């Protein structure tokens, strides 16, 4: 993502062909679920369930595709790599809601914190951008790895755009944050989990999804790893068509997250009837 040229490149992305339609479709879907009658009485339950399902979806994209009931039942997340991935996703989902005010002032500080929470290890590389020559473990993304200098420059550019808080739609900002972190893979591990947690922070902090009930992670997992990677390729290409396709993909993921929470609302309503 270029951060030079246009005064607000994120706002410019919002006018790409097909993007305004995606933004409007997402807004309408979110408004519908927030208007559900069960949300007036049991929104905390919807939020908790969306967090669990979102964590499960994010972990699935990072190679730990567990059944929801297994995630719900488990108490030990240290037994193997898949369990540790699920545990990291759960911790990140819980942590994301605590970082909203810091994100608006210091996004890079939040990203460092997210990586610390995900990695949960006493390694000097944890919580800081990688240096040249340091390996990156990211099972899903196999794109060419940018060098440390490029990573640093692009992270600074992304931070400036977030702090500036321009008029770009929340969906566009969330998609760019998500895509940029996946493209850069700034940390030695857990970049996908961190990128999806950052997307959650943007959607909640923007006011689009203030109660965190529209888990895009659920939708990304439902759309599948192959579609996720293909859409990311479009983002990395930097072409208008590729960028628009990535934003639309992220929008569809949010809508599927809305559908999931709507189904939860309906189930709770039936139980209360």
PDB file of C-alpha atoms in Angstrom:
ATOM      1  CA  UNK A   1       0.000   0.000   0.000  1.00  0.00           C
ATOM      2  CA  UNK A   2       1.423   3.335  -0.995  1.00  0.00           C
ATOM      3  CA  UNK A   3       1.117   6.084   1.598  1.00  0.00           C
ATOM      4  CA  UNK A   4       2.322   8.847  -0.665  1.00  0.00           C
ATOM      5  CA  UNK A   5       0.551  10.867  -3.307  1.00  0.00           C
ATOM      6  CA  UNK A   6      -3.088  11.253  -2.319  1.00  0.00           C
ATOM      7  CA  UNK A   7      -3.840  13.297   0.779  1.00  0.00           C
ATOM      8  CA  UNK A   8      -5.902  10.408   2.147  1.00  0.00           C
ATOM      9  CA  UNK A   9      -5.112   7.197   0.262  1.00  0.00           C
ATOM     10  CA  UNK A  10      -7.565   5.233   2.389  1.00  0.00           C
ATOM     11  CA  UNK A  11     -10.390   7.543   1.348  1.00  0.00           C
ATOM     12  CA  UNK A  12      -9.285   7.163  -2.267  1.00  0.00           C
ATOM     13  CA  UNK A  13      -9.599   3.378  -1.933  1.00  0.00           C
ATOM     14  CA  UNK A  14     -13.190   3.872  -0.835  1.00  0.00           C
ATOM     15  CA  UNK A  15     -14.078   5.107  -4.312  1.00  0.00           C
ATOM     16  CA  UNK A  16     -12.689   2.091  -6.187  1.00  0.00           C
ATOM     17  CA  UNK A  17     -15.216   0.305  -8.430  1.00  0.00           C
ATOM     18  CA  UNK A  18     -17.416  -1.938  -6.330  1.00  0.00           C
ATOM     19  CA  UNK A  19     -16.129  -0.676  -2.974  1.00  0.00           C
ATOM     20  CA  UNK A  20     -18.940   1.818  -2.228  1.00  0.00           C
ATOM     21  CA  UNK A  21     -21.424  -0.989  -2.831  1.00  0.00           C
ATOM     22  CA  UNK A  22     -19.528  -3.285  -0.442  1.00  0.00           C
ATOM     23  CA  UNK A  23     -19.392  -0.559   2.195  1.00  0.00           C
ATOM     24  CA  UNK A  24     -23.142   0.088   1.930  1.00  0.00           C
ATOM     25  CA  UNK A  25     -23.985  -3.620   1.981  1.00  0.00           C
ATOM     26  CA  UNK A  26     -21.927  -4.129   5.138  1.00  0.00           C
ATOM     27  CA  UNK A  27     -23.482  -1.104   6.830  1.00  0.00           C
ATOM     28  CA  UNK A  28     -27.001  -2.352   6.132  1.00  0.00           C
ATOM     29  CA  UNK A  29     -26.169  -5.859   7.367  1.00  0.00           C
ATOM     30  CA  UNK A  30     -24.677  -4.511  10.597  1.00  0.00           C
ATOM     31  CA  UNK A  31     -27.661  -2.219  11.157  1.00  0.00           C
ATOM     32  CA  UNK A  32     -30.030  -5.184  10.789  1.00  0.00           C
ATOM     33  CA  UNK A  33     -28.354  -7.328  13.433  1.00  0.00           C
ATOM     34  CA  UNK A  34     -28.048  -4.388  15.832  1.00  0.00           C
ATOM     35  CA  UNK A  35     -31.766  -3.828  15.381  1.00  0.00           C
ATOM     36  CA  UNK A  36     -32.633  -7.388  16.380  1.00  0.00           C
ATOM     37  CA  UNK A  37     -34.973  -7.390  19.376  1.00  0.00           C
ATOM     38  CA  UNK A  38     -32.772  -9.797  21.367  1.00  0.00           C
ATOM     39  CA  UNK A  39     -29.901  -7.293  21.227  1.00  0.00           C
ATOM     40  CA  UNK A  40     -31.809  -4.959  23.544  1.00  0.00           C
ATOM     41  CA  UNK A  41     -31.778  -7.488  26.365  1.00  0.00           C
ATOM     42  CA  UNK A  42     -28.938  -9.923  25.804  1.00  0.00           C
ATOM     43  CA  UNK A  43     -26.253  -8.103  23.851  1.00  0.00           C
ATOM     44  CA  UNK A  44     -23.511  -9.212  26.265  1.00  0.00           C
ATOM     45  CA  UNK A  45     -24.263 -12.850  25.451  1.00  0.00           C
ATOM     46  CA  UNK A  46     -24.084 -12.116  21.726  1.00  0.00           C
ATOM     47  CA  UNK A  47     -20.748 -10.357  22.193  1.00  0.00           C
ATOM     48  CA  UNK A  48     -19.294 -13.269  24.175  1.00  0.00           C
ATOM     49  CA  UNK A  49     -20.456 -15.816  21.628  1.00  0.00           C
ATOM     50  CA  UNK A  50     -19.162 -13.727  18.723  1.00  0.00           C
ATOM     51  CA  UNK A  51     -15.761 -13.492  20.423  1.00  0.00           C
ATOM     52  CA  UNK A  52     -15.565 -17.263  20.814  1.00  0.00           C
ATOM     53  CA  UNK A  53     -16.617 -17.912  17.235  1.00  0.00           C
ATOM     54  CA  UNK A  54     -14.300 -15.221  15.920  1.00  0.00           C
ATOM     55  CA  UNK A  55     -11.330 -16.730  17.737  1.00  0.00           C
ATOM     56  CA  UNK A  56     -12.200 -20.152  16.367  1.00  0.00           C
ATOM     57  CA  UNK A  57     -12.356 -18.738  12.837  1.00  0.00           C
ATOM     58  CA  UNK A  58      -9.047 -16.920  13.130  1.00  0.00           C
ATOM     59  CA  UNK A  59      -7.336 -20.024  14.490  1.00  0.00           C
ATOM     60  CA  UNK A  60      -8.771 -22.079  11.621  1.00  0.00           C
ATOM     61  CA  UNK A  61      -7.136 -19.752   9.094  1.00  0.00           C
ATOM     62  CA  UNK A  62      -3.828 -20.269  10.917  1.00  0.00           C
ATOM     63  CA  UNK A  63      -4.091 -24.046  10.617  1.00  0.00           C
ATOM     64  CA  UNK A  64      -6.009 -25.041  13.773  1.00  0.00           C
ATOM     65  CA  UNK A  65      -9.475 -25.790  12.413  1.00  0.00           C
ATOM     66  CA  UNK A  66     -11.239 -27.039  15.532  1.00  0.00           C
ATOM     67  CA  UNK A  67     -14.944 -27.577  15.997  1.00  0.00           C
ATOM     68  CA  UNK A  68     -16.598 -24.782  17.942  1.00  0.00           C
ATOM     69  CA  UNK A  69     -17.626 -27.124  20.751  1.00  0.00           C
ATOM     70  CA  UNK A  70     -14.039 -28.295  21.136  1.00  0.00           C
ATOM     71  CA  UNK A  71     -12.899 -24.697  21.567  1.00  0.00           C
ATOM     72  CA  UNK A  72     -15.703 -24.130  24.053  1.00  0.00           C
ATOM     73  CA  UNK A  73     -14.894 -27.293  26.033  1.00  0.00           C
ATOM     74  CA  UNK A  74     -11.104 -27.057  26.198  1.00  0.00           C
ATOM     75  CA  UNK A  75      -9.282 -25.582  29.161  1.00  0.00           C
ATOM     76  CA  UNK A  76      -5.715 -26.571  28.241  1.00  0.00           C
ATOM     77  CA  UNK A  77      -4.274 -24.832  25.184  1.00  0.00           C
ATOM     78  CA  UNK A  78      -0.625 -25.789  25.629  1.00  0.00           C
ATOM     79  CA  UNK A  79      -0.494 -29.426  24.562  1.00  0.00           C
ATOM     80  CA  UNK A  80       0.538 -29.003  20.890  1.00  0.00           C
ATOM     81  CA  UNK A  81       0.907 -26.455  18.081  1.00  0.00           C
ATOM     82  CA  UNK A  82      -2.788 -26.433  17.163  1.00  0.00           C
ATOM     83  CA  UNK A  83      -3.842 -25.991  20.780  1.00  0.00           C
ATOM     84  CA  UNK A  84      -1.374 -23.133  21.201  1.00  0.00           C
ATOM     85  CA  UNK A  85      -2.751 -21.464  18.060  1.00  0.00           C
ATOM     86  CA  UNK A  86      -6.309 -21.670  19.368  1.00  0.00           C
ATOM     87  CA  UNK A  87      -5.168 -20.360  22.740  1.00  0.00           C
ATOM     88  CA  UNK A  88      -3.408 -17.438  21.072  1.00  0.00           C
ATOM     89  CA  UNK A  89      -6.536 -16.594  19.073  1.00  0.00           C
ATOM     90  CA  UNK A  90      -8.673 -16.628  22.223  1.00  0.00           C
ATOM     91  CA  UNK A  91      -6.223 -14.395  24.085  1.00  0.00           C
ATOM     92  CA  UNK A  92      -6.074 -11.918  21.223  1.00  0.00           C
ATOM     93  CA  UNK A  93      -9.836 -11.673  20.950  1.00  0.00           C
ATOM     94  CA  UNK A  94     -10.069 -10.947  24.672  1.00  0.00           C
ATOM     95  CA  UNK A  95      -7.213  -8.435  24.556  1.00  0.00           C
ATOM     96  CA  UNK A  96      -8.410  -6.513  21.491  1.00  0.00           C
ATOM     97  CA  UNK A  97     -11.273  -4.851  23.355  1.00  0.00           C
ATOM     98  CA  UNK A  98      -8.876  -3.434  25.935  1.00  0.00           C
ATOM     99  CA  UNK A  99      -6.735  -1.613  23.387  1.00  0.00           C
ATOM    100  CA  UNK A 100      -9.180   0.633  21.544  1.00  0.00           C
ATOM    101  CA  UNK A 101      -8.120   3.955  23.083  1.00  0.00           C
ATOM    102  CA  UNK A 102      -4.417   3.178  22.677  1.00  0.00           C
ATOM    103  CA  UNK A 103      -4.949   2.176  19.036  1.00  0.00           C
ATOM    104  CA  UNK A 104      -6.153   5.657  18.104  1.00  0.00           C
ATOM    105  CA  UNK A 105      -2.970   7.205  19.486  1.00  0.00           C
ATOM    106  CA  UNK A 106      -0.296   4.552  18.973  1.00  0.00           C
ATOM    107  CA  UNK A 107      -1.181   1.710  16.605  1.00  0.00           C
ATOM    108  CA  UNK A 108       2.367   0.328  16.598  1.00  0.00           C
ATOM    109  CA  UNK A 109       2.300   0.001  20.369  1.00  0.00           C
ATOM    110  CA  UNK A 110      -0.920  -1.981  20.086  1.00  0.00           C
ATOM    111  CA  UNK A 111       0.523  -4.263  17.418  1.00  0.00           C
ATOM    112  CA  UNK A 112       3.508  -4.966  19.665  1.00  0.00           C
ATOM    113  CA  UNK A 113       1.144  -5.779  22.526  1.00  0.00           C
ATOM    114  CA  UNK A 114      -0.940  -8.073  20.338  1.00  0.00           C
ATOM    115  CA  UNK A 115       2.135 -10.018  19.327  1.00  0.00           C
ATOM    116  CA  UNK A 116       3.237 -10.337  22.945  1.00  0.00           C
ATOM    117  CA  UNK A 117      -0.181 -11.695  23.878  1.00  0.00           C
ATOM    118  CA  UNK A 118      -0.261 -14.115  20.952  1.00  0.00           C
ATOM    119  CA  UNK A 119       3.266 -15.454  21.355  1.00  0.00           C
ATOM    120  CA  UNK A 120       3.183 -15.666  25.168  1.00  0.00           C
ATOM    121  CA  UNK A 121       6.917 -16.414  25.167  1.00  0.00           C
ATOM    122  CA  UNK A 122      10.007 -14.897  26.745  1.00  0.00           C
ATOM    123  CA  UNK A 123      11.841 -14.362  23.491  1.00  0.00           C
ATOM    124  CA  UNK A 124      13.571 -11.027  22.755  1.00  0.00           C
ATOM    125  CA  UNK A 125      12.069 -11.097  19.251  1.00  0.00           C
ATOM    126  CA  UNK A 126       8.511 -11.093  20.596  1.00  0.00           C
ATOM    127  CA  UNK A 127       6.716  -7.757  20.441  1.00  0.00           C
ATOM    128  CA  UNK A 128       9.078  -6.024  18.030  1.00  0.00           C
ATOM    129  CA  UNK A 129       9.277  -5.947  14.215  1.00  0.00           C
ATOM    130  CA  UNK A 130      11.620  -8.554  12.814  1.00  0.00           C
ATOM    131  CA  UNK A 131      15.102  -7.739  11.640  1.00  0.00           C
ATOM    132  CA  UNK A 132      16.701  -8.832   8.380  1.00  0.00           C
ATOM    133  CA  UNK A 133      17.599 -12.484   8.419  1.00  0.00           C
ATOM    134  CA  UNK A 134      15.141 -13.461  11.142  1.00  0.00           C
ATOM    135  CA  UNK A 135      12.768 -16.253  10.102  1.00  0.00           C
ATOM    136  CA  UNK A 136       9.011 -15.879   9.867  1.00  0.00           C
ATOM    137  CA  UNK A 137       6.606 -18.681  10.683  1.00  0.00           C
ATOM    138  CA  UNK A 138       3.329 -18.040   8.882  1.00  0.00           C
ATOM    139  CA  UNK A 139       1.671 -21.246   7.622  1.00  0.00           C
ATOM    140  CA  UNK A 140      -0.865 -19.641   5.301  1.00  0.00           C
ATOM    141  CA  UNK A 141       0.928 -16.758   3.568  1.00  0.00           C
ATOM    142  CA  UNK A 142       3.728 -17.667   1.173  1.00  0.00           C
ATOM    143  CA  UNK A 143       4.289 -14.299  -0.485  1.00  0.00           C
ATOM    144  CA  UNK A 144       7.739 -12.807  -0.873  1.00  0.00           C
ATOM    145  CA  UNK A 145       8.877 -11.398   2.446  1.00  0.00           C
ATOM    146  CA  UNK A 146       9.614  -7.638   2.536  1.00  0.00           C
ATOM    147  CA  UNK A 147      12.903  -6.596   4.119  1.00  0.00           C
ATOM    148  CA  UNK A 148      13.088  -5.049   7.563  1.00  0.00           C
ATOM    149  CA  UNK A 149      13.604  -1.500   6.241  1.00  0.00           C
ATOM    150  CA  UNK A 150      10.514  -1.724   4.042  1.00  0.00           C
ATOM    151  CA  UNK A 151       8.516  -3.196   6.913  1.00  0.00           C
ATOM    152  CA  UNK A 152       9.519  -0.342   9.212  1.00  0.00           C
ATOM    153  CA  UNK A 153       8.664   2.336   6.659  1.00  0.00           C
ATOM    154  CA  UNK A 154       5.297   0.872   5.760  1.00  0.00           C
ATOM    155  CA  UNK A 155       4.330   0.348   9.391  1.00  0.00           C
ATOM    156  CA  UNK A 156       5.109   3.990  10.095  1.00  0.00           C
ATOM    157  CA  UNK A 157       3.019   5.033   7.106  1.00  0.00           C
ATOM    158  CA  UNK A 158       0.138   2.857   8.213  1.00  0.00           C
ATOM    159  CA  UNK A 159       0.365   4.292  11.728  1.00  0.00           C
ATOM    160  CA  UNK A 160       0.182   7.861  10.418  1.00  0.00           C
ATOM    161  CA  UNK A 161      -2.929   7.062   8.398  1.00  0.00           C
ATOM    162  CA  UNK A 162      -4.669   5.498  11.398  1.00  0.00           C
ATOM    163  CA  UNK A 163      -3.796   8.326  13.770  1.00  0.00           C
ATOM    164  CA  UNK A 164      -4.911  10.906  11.182  1.00  0.00           C
ATOM    165  CA  UNK A 165      -8.381   9.289  11.308  1.00  0.00           C
ATOM    166  CA  UNK A 166      -9.484  10.419   7.869  1.00  0.00           C
ATOM    167  CA  UNK A 167     -12.923  10.014   6.288  1.00  0.00           C
ATOM    168  CA  UNK A 168     -12.352   6.530   4.846  1.00  0.00           C
ATOM    169  CA  UNK A 169     -15.138   4.027   5.603  1.00  0.00           C
ATOM    170  CA  UNK A 170     -14.403   1.641   8.466  1.00  0.00           C
ATOM    171  CA  UNK A 171     -14.498  -1.363   6.146  1.00  0.00           C
ATOM    172  CA  UNK A 172     -11.790   0.139   3.941  1.00  0.00           C
ATOM    173  CA  UNK A 173      -9.527   1.021   6.868  1.00  0.00           C
ATOM    174  CA  UNK A 174     -10.002  -2.407   8.444  1.00  0.00           C
ATOM    175  CA  UNK A 175      -9.258  -4.177   5.161  1.00  0.00           C
ATOM    176  CA  UNK A 176      -6.104  -2.148   4.571  1.00  0.00           C
ATOM    177  CA  UNK A 177      -4.804  -2.719   8.102  1.00  0.00           C
ATOM    178  CA  UNK A 178      -5.503  -6.423   7.756  1.00  0.00           C
ATOM    179  CA  UNK A 179      -3.976  -6.719   4.286  1.00  0.00           C
ATOM    180  CA  UNK A 180      -0.922  -4.626   5.081  1.00  0.00           C
ATOM    181  CA  UNK A 181      -0.043  -6.682   8.148  1.00  0.00           C
ATOM    182  CA  UNK A 182      -0.428  -9.928   6.227  1.00  0.00           C
ATOM    183  CA  UNK A 183       1.677  -8.598   3.375  1.00  0.00           C
ATOM    184  CA  UNK A 184       4.435  -7.330   5.679  1.00  0.00           C
ATOM    185  CA  UNK A 185       4.407 -10.117   8.288  1.00  0.00           C
ATOM    186  CA  UNK A 186       6.275  -7.754  10.624  1.00  0.00           C
ATOM    187  CA  UNK A 187       6.728 -10.327  13.407  1.00  0.00           C
ATOM    188  CA  UNK A 188       8.433 -13.676  13.509  1.00  0.00           C
ATOM    189  CA  UNK A 189       5.184 -15.510  14.199  1.00  0.00           C
ATOM    190  CA  UNK A 190       1.398 -15.147  14.621  1.00  0.00           C
ATOM    191  CA  UNK A 191       1.097 -12.429  11.967  1.00  0.00           C
ATOM    192  CA  UNK A 192      -2.226 -13.712  10.659  1.00  0.00           C
ATOM    193  CA  UNK A 193      -3.748 -13.809  14.121  1.00  0.00           C
ATOM    194  CA  UNK A 194      -2.441 -10.310  14.862  1.00  0.00           C
ATOM    195  CA  UNK A 195      -3.720  -8.953  11.525  1.00  0.00           C
ATOM    196  CA  UNK A 196      -7.211 -10.278  12.151  1.00  0.00           C
ATOM    197  CA  UNK A 197      -7.224  -8.942  15.718  1.00  0.00           C
ATOM    198  CA  UNK A 198      -6.204  -5.519  14.367  1.00  0.00           C
ATOM    199  CA  UNK A 199      -9.043  -5.671  11.855  1.00  0.00           C
ATOM    200  CA  UNK A 200     -11.422  -6.372  14.767  1.00  0.00           C
ATOM    201  CA  UNK A 201     -10.078  -3.327  16.641  1.00  0.00           C
ATOM    202  CA  UNK A 202     -10.706  -1.073  13.640  1.00  0.00           C
ATOM    203  CA  UNK A 203     -14.266  -2.317  13.108  1.00  0.00           C
ATOM    204  CA  UNK A 204     -15.133  -1.903  16.787  1.00  0.00           C
ATOM    205  CA  UNK A 205     -13.265   1.359  17.369  1.00  0.00           C
ATOM    206  CA  UNK A 206     -14.724   2.991  14.263  1.00  0.00           C
ATOM    207  CA  UNK A 207     -18.225   2.605  15.642  1.00  0.00           C
ATOM    208  CA  UNK A 208     -19.319   0.275  12.847  1.00  0.00           C
ATOM    209  CA  UNK A 209     -19.469  -2.671  15.257  1.00  0.00           C
ATOM    210  CA  UNK A 210     -19.179  -1.167  18.754  1.00  0.00           C
ATOM    211  CA  UNK A 211     -20.328  -4.307  20.585  1.00  0.00           C
ATOM    212  CA  UNK A 212     -17.987  -6.601  18.587  1.00  0.00           C
ATOM    213  CA  UNK A 213     -20.749  -8.887  17.359  1.00  0.00           C
ATOM    214  CA  UNK A 214     -19.906  -8.954  13.627  1.00  0.00           C
ATOM    215  CA  UNK A 215     -16.884 -11.251  13.624  1.00  0.00           C
ATOM    216  CA  UNK A 216     -15.156 -10.949  10.265  1.00  0.00           C
ATOM    217  CA  UNK A 217     -12.922 -13.856  11.334  1.00  0.00           C
ATOM    218  CA  UNK A 218     -15.968 -16.136  11.148  1.00  0.00           C
ATOM    219  CA  UNK A 219     -16.605 -15.033   7.596  1.00  0.00           C
ATOM    220  CA  UNK A 220     -12.994 -15.338   6.484  1.00  0.00           C
ATOM    221  CA  UNK A 221     -12.915 -18.904   7.767  1.00  0.00           C
ATOM    222  CA  UNK A 222     -16.216 -19.723   6.062  1.00  0.00           C
ATOM    223  CA  UNK A 223     -15.019 -18.317   2.742  1.00  0.00           C
ATOM    224  CA  UNK A 224     -11.979 -20.582   3.052  1.00  0.00           C
ATOM    225  CA  UNK A 225      -8.223 -20.349   3.111  1.00  0.00           C
ATOM    226  CA  UNK A 226      -7.849 -20.534  -0.687  1.00  0.00           C
ATOM    227  CA  UNK A 227     -10.186 -17.567  -1.259  1.00  0.00           C
ATOM    228  CA  UNK A 228      -8.451 -15.664   1.546  1.00  0.00           C
ATOM    229  CA  UNK A 229      -5.031 -16.115  -0.038  1.00  0.00           C
ATOM    230  CA  UNK A 230      -6.326 -15.286  -3.523  1.00  0.00           C
ATOM    231  CA  UNK A 231      -7.911 -12.066  -2.280  1.00  0.00           C
ATOM    232  CA  UNK A 232      -4.702 -11.164  -0.440  1.00  0.00           C
ATOM    233  CA  UNK A 233      -2.790 -11.608  -3.696  1.00  0.00           C
ATOM    234  CA  UNK A 234      -5.039  -8.909  -5.133  1.00  0.00           C
ATOM    235  CA  UNK A 235      -4.178  -6.571  -2.270  1.00  0.00           C
ATOM    236  CA  UNK A 236      -0.455  -7.189  -2.653  1.00  0.00           C
ATOM    237  CA  UNK A 237      -0.667  -6.534  -6.411  1.00  0.00           C
ATOM    238  CA  UNK A 238      -1.526  -2.912  -5.629  1.00  0.00           C
ATOM    239  CA  UNK A 239      -3.802  -2.668  -8.677  1.00  0.00           C
ATOM    240  CA  UNK A 240      -7.187  -0.949  -8.300  1.00  0.00           C
ATOM    241  CA  UNK A 241      -8.933  -4.192  -9.242  1.00  0.00           C
ATOM    242  CA  UNK A 242      -6.892  -6.230  -6.766  1.00  0.00           C
ATOM    243  CA  UNK A 243      -7.378  -3.759  -3.934  1.00  0.00           C
ATOM    244  CA  UNK A 244     -11.112  -3.554  -4.608  1.00  0.00           C
ATOM    245  CA  UNK A 245     -11.355  -7.355  -4.622  1.00  0.00           C
ATOM    246  CA  UNK A 246      -9.614  -7.573  -1.230  1.00  0.00           C
ATOM    247  CA  UNK A 247     -11.879  -4.925   0.301  1.00  0.00           C
ATOM    248  CA  UNK A 248     -14.947  -6.688  -1.119  1.00  0.00           C
ATOM    249  CA  UNK A 249     -13.687  -9.995   0.288  1.00  0.00           C
ATOM    250  CA  UNK A 250     -13.308  -8.427   3.727  1.00  0.00           C
ATOM    251  CA  UNK A 251     -16.783  -6.933   3.397  1.00  0.00           C
ATOM    252  CA  UNK A 252     -18.263 -10.312   2.575  1.00  0.00           C
ATOM    253  CA  UNK A 253     -16.490 -11.763   5.617  1.00  0.00           C
ATOM    254  CA  UNK A 254     -18.110  -9.142   7.858  1.00  0.00           C
ATOM    255  CA  UNK A 255     -21.516  -9.921   6.372  1.00  0.00           C
ATOM    256  CA  UNK A 256     -21.039 -13.627   7.089  1.00  0.00           C
ATOM    257  CA  UNK A 257     -20.049 -12.727  10.638  1.00  0.00           C
ATOM    258  CA  UNK A 258     -23.288 -10.749  10.868  1.00  0.00           C
ATOM    259  CA  UNK A 259     -25.211 -13.780   9.625  1.00  0.00           C
ATOM    260  CA  UNK A 260     -23.605 -15.922  12.330  1.00  0.00           C
ATOM    261  CA  UNK A 261     -24.554 -13.515  15.098  1.00  0.00           C
ATOM    262  CA  UNK A 262     -28.047 -13.157  13.687  1.00  0.00           C
ATOM    263  CA  UNK A 263     -28.417 -16.938  13.949  1.00  0.00           C
ATOM    264  CA  UNK A 264     -27.283 -16.719  17.589  1.00  0.00           C
ATOM    265  CA  UNK A 265     -29.880 -14.010  18.220  1.00  0.00           C
ATOM    266  CA  UNK A 266     -32.565 -16.179  16.670  1.00  0.00           C
ATOM    267  CA  UNK A 267     -31.537 -19.181  18.771  1.00  0.00           C
ATOM    268  CA  UNK A 268     -31.655 -17.133  21.964  1.00  0.00           C
ATOM    269  CA  UNK A 269     -35.033 -15.700  20.999  1.00  0.00           C
ATOM    270  CA  UNK A 270     -36.454 -19.179  20.421  1.00  0.00           C
ATOM    271  CA  UNK A 271     -35.128 -20.268  23.797  1.00  0.00           C
ATOM    272  CA  UNK A 272     -36.746 -17.298  25.476  1.00  0.00           C
ATOM    273  CA  UNK A 273     -40.107 -17.774  23.765  1.00  0.00           C
TER     274      UNK A 273
END
